[in-house]
XYZ file of C-alpha atoms in Angstrom:
295
model
C 23.174 7.203 -0.847
C 21.425 7.872 2.435
C 18.253 5.856 2.705
C 15.203 5.442 4.907
C 13.317 2.150 4.893
C 9.590 2.654 5.388
C 7.745 0.231 7.671
C 4.129 0.950 6.792
C 2.721 -1.595 9.233
C 3.893 -3.362 12.404
C 2.693 -6.947 12.574
C 2.889 -9.107 9.460
C 0.483 -11.883 8.471
C 3.006 -13.420 6.052
C 4.942 -14.798 9.084
C 8.207 -15.546 7.291
C 10.610 -17.807 9.178
C 13.458 -15.339 8.616
C 11.677 -12.297 10.078
C 11.913 -11.998 13.915
C 8.462 -10.580 14.616
C 8.686 -12.025 18.129
C 11.399 -9.446 18.876
C 9.699 -6.524 17.146
C 6.132 -6.754 18.454
C 6.796 -6.569 22.218
C 9.499 -3.922 21.755
C 7.175 -1.778 19.637
C 4.274 -2.300 22.040
C 6.438 -0.960 24.875
C 7.114 2.239 22.925
C 3.451 2.774 22.062
C 1.813 4.299 19.039
C -0.176 3.195 16.042
C 0.625 -0.110 14.355
C -0.296 1.227 10.914
C 1.206 4.365 9.417
C -1.443 6.837 8.302
C -1.095 8.677 5.021
C -1.315 11.985 6.900
C 1.575 11.006 9.190
C 3.625 9.789 6.223
C 3.083 13.071 4.391
C 4.054 15.080 7.474
C 7.246 13.076 8.053
C 8.199 13.135 4.377
C 8.388 16.932 4.521
C 11.259 16.534 6.999
C 13.277 14.046 4.941
C 15.850 15.631 2.574
C 14.891 15.111 -1.086
C 18.214 13.425 -1.887
C 17.313 10.567 0.480
C 16.226 7.276 -1.094
C 13.035 5.705 0.257
C 12.778 1.907 0.403
C 9.269 0.577 1.004
C 10.297 -2.649 2.698
C 10.676 -2.383 6.423
C 9.717 -4.975 8.983
C 6.425 -6.075 7.423
C 4.849 -6.447 3.999
C 4.331 -2.831 2.784
C 0.969 -3.490 1.081
C -0.617 -4.735 4.298
C -1.171 -1.013 4.699
C -3.963 -0.046 2.250
C -2.351 3.389 1.785
C 0.952 1.968 0.528
C 0.314 2.784 -3.134
C -0.746 6.344 -2.250
C 2.434 6.773 -0.192
C 4.623 5.550 -3.049
C 2.929 7.812 -5.583
C 3.176 10.802 -3.245
C 6.887 10.173 -2.595
C 7.536 9.901 -6.330
C 5.596 13.102 -7.024
C 7.725 14.865 -4.410
C 10.869 13.806 -6.292
C 12.173 11.014 -4.065
C 13.969 8.003 -5.499
C 12.007 4.939 -4.391
C 12.337 1.166 -4.225
C 9.890 -1.503 -3.071
C 10.392 -4.965 -1.595
C 7.175 -6.966 -1.479
C 5.536 -10.380 -1.305
C 2.539 -8.713 -3.080
C 0.257 -9.757 -0.188
C -2.314 -6.972 0.211
C -1.742 -5.709 -3.329
C -4.499 -5.807 -5.946
C -4.534 -5.450 -9.723
C -5.319 -1.740 -9.494
C -2.170 -1.217 -7.391
C -0.029 -2.918 -10.045
C -1.509 -0.680 -12.737
C -1.056 2.525 -10.728
C 2.582 2.037 -9.727
C 3.801 1.424 -13.293
C 4.370 5.164 -13.643
C 7.020 5.107 -10.891
C 10.681 4.790 -12.027
C 11.625 2.361 -9.259
C 15.300 2.065 -8.409
C 14.471 -1.548 -7.554
C 11.215 -3.480 -7.391
C 11.923 -6.774 -5.641
C 9.257 -9.472 -5.396
C 9.760 -12.097 -2.693
C 8.330 -15.372 -4.008
C 6.955 -18.406 -2.107
C 8.995 -21.545 -1.482
C 8.005 -25.175 -1.062
C 9.779 -25.292 2.313
C 7.312 -22.647 3.602
C 9.971 -20.313 4.958
C 7.549 -17.639 3.782
C 3.857 -18.302 4.344
C 2.610 -16.882 1.038
C -0.678 -18.479 0.000
C -0.673 -19.267 -3.734
C -4.302 -18.506 -4.523
C -5.578 -17.810 -8.032
C -5.721 -14.123 -7.113
C -2.077 -14.200 -5.972
C -0.908 -15.864 -9.200
C -2.854 -13.292 -11.230
C -1.159 -10.400 -9.404
C 2.199 -12.057 -10.041
C 1.375 -12.462 -13.734
C 0.358 -8.804 -13.911
C 3.706 -7.753 -12.428
C 5.631 -9.977 -14.851
C 3.758 -8.450 -17.781
C 3.847 -4.892 -16.456
C 6.070 -1.964 -17.306
C 7.393 -1.708 -13.748
C 11.133 -1.000 -14.172
C 14.023 -2.809 -12.481
C 11.968 -5.813 -11.412
C 13.734 -8.568 -9.510
C 12.459 -11.866 -8.112
C 13.901 -13.770 -5.180
C 13.083 -16.731 -2.955
C 14.540 -18.315 0.162
C 13.904 -21.905 -0.911
C 12.634 -24.063 -3.747
C 10.311 -22.259 -6.131
C 6.870 -23.932 -6.454
C 5.995 -25.141 -9.956
C 2.937 -22.893 -10.195
C 5.060 -19.817 -9.481
C 7.912 -20.908 -11.760
C 5.403 -21.218 -14.609
C 4.329 -17.592 -14.103
C 7.847 -16.197 -13.699
C 9.213 -18.145 -16.658
C 12.833 -18.287 -15.518
C 15.098 -19.750 -12.876
C 15.366 -17.868 -9.596
C 18.487 -18.122 -7.490
C 17.889 -18.971 -3.832
C 18.834 -16.221 -1.365
C 20.712 -17.190 1.781
C 18.956 -16.613 5.102
C 20.711 -14.554 7.754
C 20.267 -14.239 11.494
C 19.241 -10.568 11.380
C 22.170 -9.604 13.602
C 21.481 -12.461 15.999
C 17.740 -11.785 16.295
C 16.767 -15.185 14.857
C 17.264 -18.441 16.731
C 16.739 -20.715 13.712
C 19.775 -19.327 11.846
C 23.324 -19.436 13.152
C 24.508 -15.964 14.108
C 28.016 -14.765 13.243
C 30.644 -14.451 15.946
C 30.766 -11.074 17.668
C 33.168 -8.809 15.793
C 35.964 -7.200 17.797
C 38.022 -4.137 16.971
C 37.065 -1.293 14.624
C 34.200 -2.214 12.275
C 32.107 -0.641 9.532
C 28.731 -1.308 7.930
C 29.083 -2.673 4.397
C 26.017 -0.643 3.395
C 26.806 2.765 4.862
C 30.284 2.721 6.408
C 30.388 4.869 9.523
C 27.774 7.365 8.338
C 25.033 4.972 9.524
C 22.475 6.752 7.379
C 20.481 3.764 6.110
C 17.753 3.877 8.738
C 14.246 2.574 9.395
C 11.067 4.618 9.903
C 8.287 3.004 11.952
C 4.535 3.831 11.877
C 4.694 5.830 15.131
C 7.444 8.089 13.745
C 10.337 6.398 15.529
C 13.503 6.082 13.456
C 15.726 3.153 14.388
C 19.267 2.370 13.334
C 18.537 -0.068 10.512
C 16.552 -3.020 9.182
C 18.328 -5.420 11.568
C 17.180 -3.692 14.757
C 14.050 -5.752 15.437
C 14.496 -5.353 19.186
C 14.549 -1.534 18.799
C 17.860 -1.272 20.658
C 18.962 1.890 18.881
C 16.122 4.424 18.494
C 17.632 7.589 17.006
C 14.614 9.859 17.351
C 11.091 10.464 16.087
C 10.234 12.305 12.867
C 6.834 13.355 14.169
C 8.467 15.461 16.895
C 11.923 16.324 15.504
C 13.629 16.908 12.178
C 15.885 14.611 10.158
C 19.143 16.332 11.154
C 18.445 15.785 14.855
C 18.473 12.000 14.362
C 22.231 12.164 13.810
C 22.806 14.495 16.739
C 21.086 12.206 19.254
C 22.970 10.461 22.042
C 21.747 7.125 20.703
C 23.314 7.761 17.295
C 26.574 9.051 18.776
C 26.847 5.962 20.964
C 26.454 3.597 18.003
C 28.919 5.578 15.902
C 31.467 5.549 18.725
C 30.858 1.829 19.143
C 32.102 1.157 15.619
C 35.628 1.886 16.832
C 35.298 1.094 20.537
C 34.209 -2.517 21.024
C 33.475 -1.966 24.703
C 30.154 -0.562 23.414
C 27.914 -3.569 22.827
C 26.119 -2.282 19.744
C 23.950 -4.383 17.428
C 26.412 -3.945 14.548
C 28.932 -6.277 16.199
C 26.571 -9.229 15.666
C 25.520 -8.310 12.134
C 26.219 -10.204 8.910
C 26.478 -6.859 7.145
C 29.367 -5.661 9.322
C 33.036 -5.976 8.420
C 36.325 -5.286 10.134
C 37.769 -1.902 9.225
C 40.572 -3.591 7.289
C 38.152 -5.729 5.277
C 35.890 -2.746 4.640
C 38.747 -0.571 3.363
C 40.397 -3.309 1.277
C 38.258 -2.796 -1.871
C 38.915 0.957 -1.733
C 42.666 0.392 -1.367
C 42.554 -2.052 -4.278
C 40.653 0.490 -6.382
C 43.173 3.224 -5.600
C 46.085 0.906 -6.418
C 44.409 -0.024 -9.695
C 43.959 3.651 -10.566
C 47.633 4.293 -9.803
C 48.709 1.398 -12.027
C 46.520 2.704 -14.849
C 48.002 6.171 -14.449
C 51.560 4.838 -14.585
C 50.773 2.695 -17.626
C 49.398 5.746 -19.420
C 52.862 7.313 -19.294
C 54.720 4.216 -20.486
C 54.075 4.561 -24.263
C 55.333 8.132 -24.225
C 58.454 7.003 -22.375
C 59.065 4.277 -24.987
C 58.695 6.750 -27.848
C 61.252 9.118 -26.323
C 63.778 6.393 -25.599
C 66.950 6.772 -27.763
C 67.163 4.111 -30.465
C 70.437 2.160 -30.879
């Protein structure tokens, strides 16, 4: 499903070790524009996004650092969009938790603190209360994740074991995580193949290729000045799409953990088709046995 990630705010006080803000901030500053998405701008841009597009409130900063985040989510839901949220809960209050319970989230993922301090989430009494409210809420499809060892105080609130998530280099944008080798030959994105329609909307209206593009290498267009369709007609988009097959184009995807060789990408589909063929053949076998002449 085509998706747009919403970055409500550029600049994040959580300062996670796995989020290359040092690449994003200067690149965004060079392009200019507001660092916080206004509700008016969000509403204007939403009118241009097809209703069968999923909206993920995640982006390149904690969504609730923007005080209008809850209003944006509610407005998107009222307009019929399928929504998900990925949050540390920083910036959220108890009223926010109560208000968003009416939203049928596709996913609601809470990023928890860790004792290693990969994420700089302060475990205040207010934070633990918000967490407890989420645990006890009716928010659907809740998930919890952490990048390290879960603190005891948080584990007591969550009440279950949380599997550690592996850190990635963000397509080579982080220096503290080993980046994958550059992929050669035809490649595809594991998330969106060659359609490249899982993109990122920034507060100034710019739409970039994806959540890995912290250096803003591939800006497809701007939803404040153009429509959604034009993003995929831009020279920037065409260059990236061509670069999936032609590795002389040095696109970000070639350094990304979410990329795969064309053969690897197509292998599950080939396996599925082969499995369907086997099932089809097996469905005829009983009939063949019944019609076989008996000695």
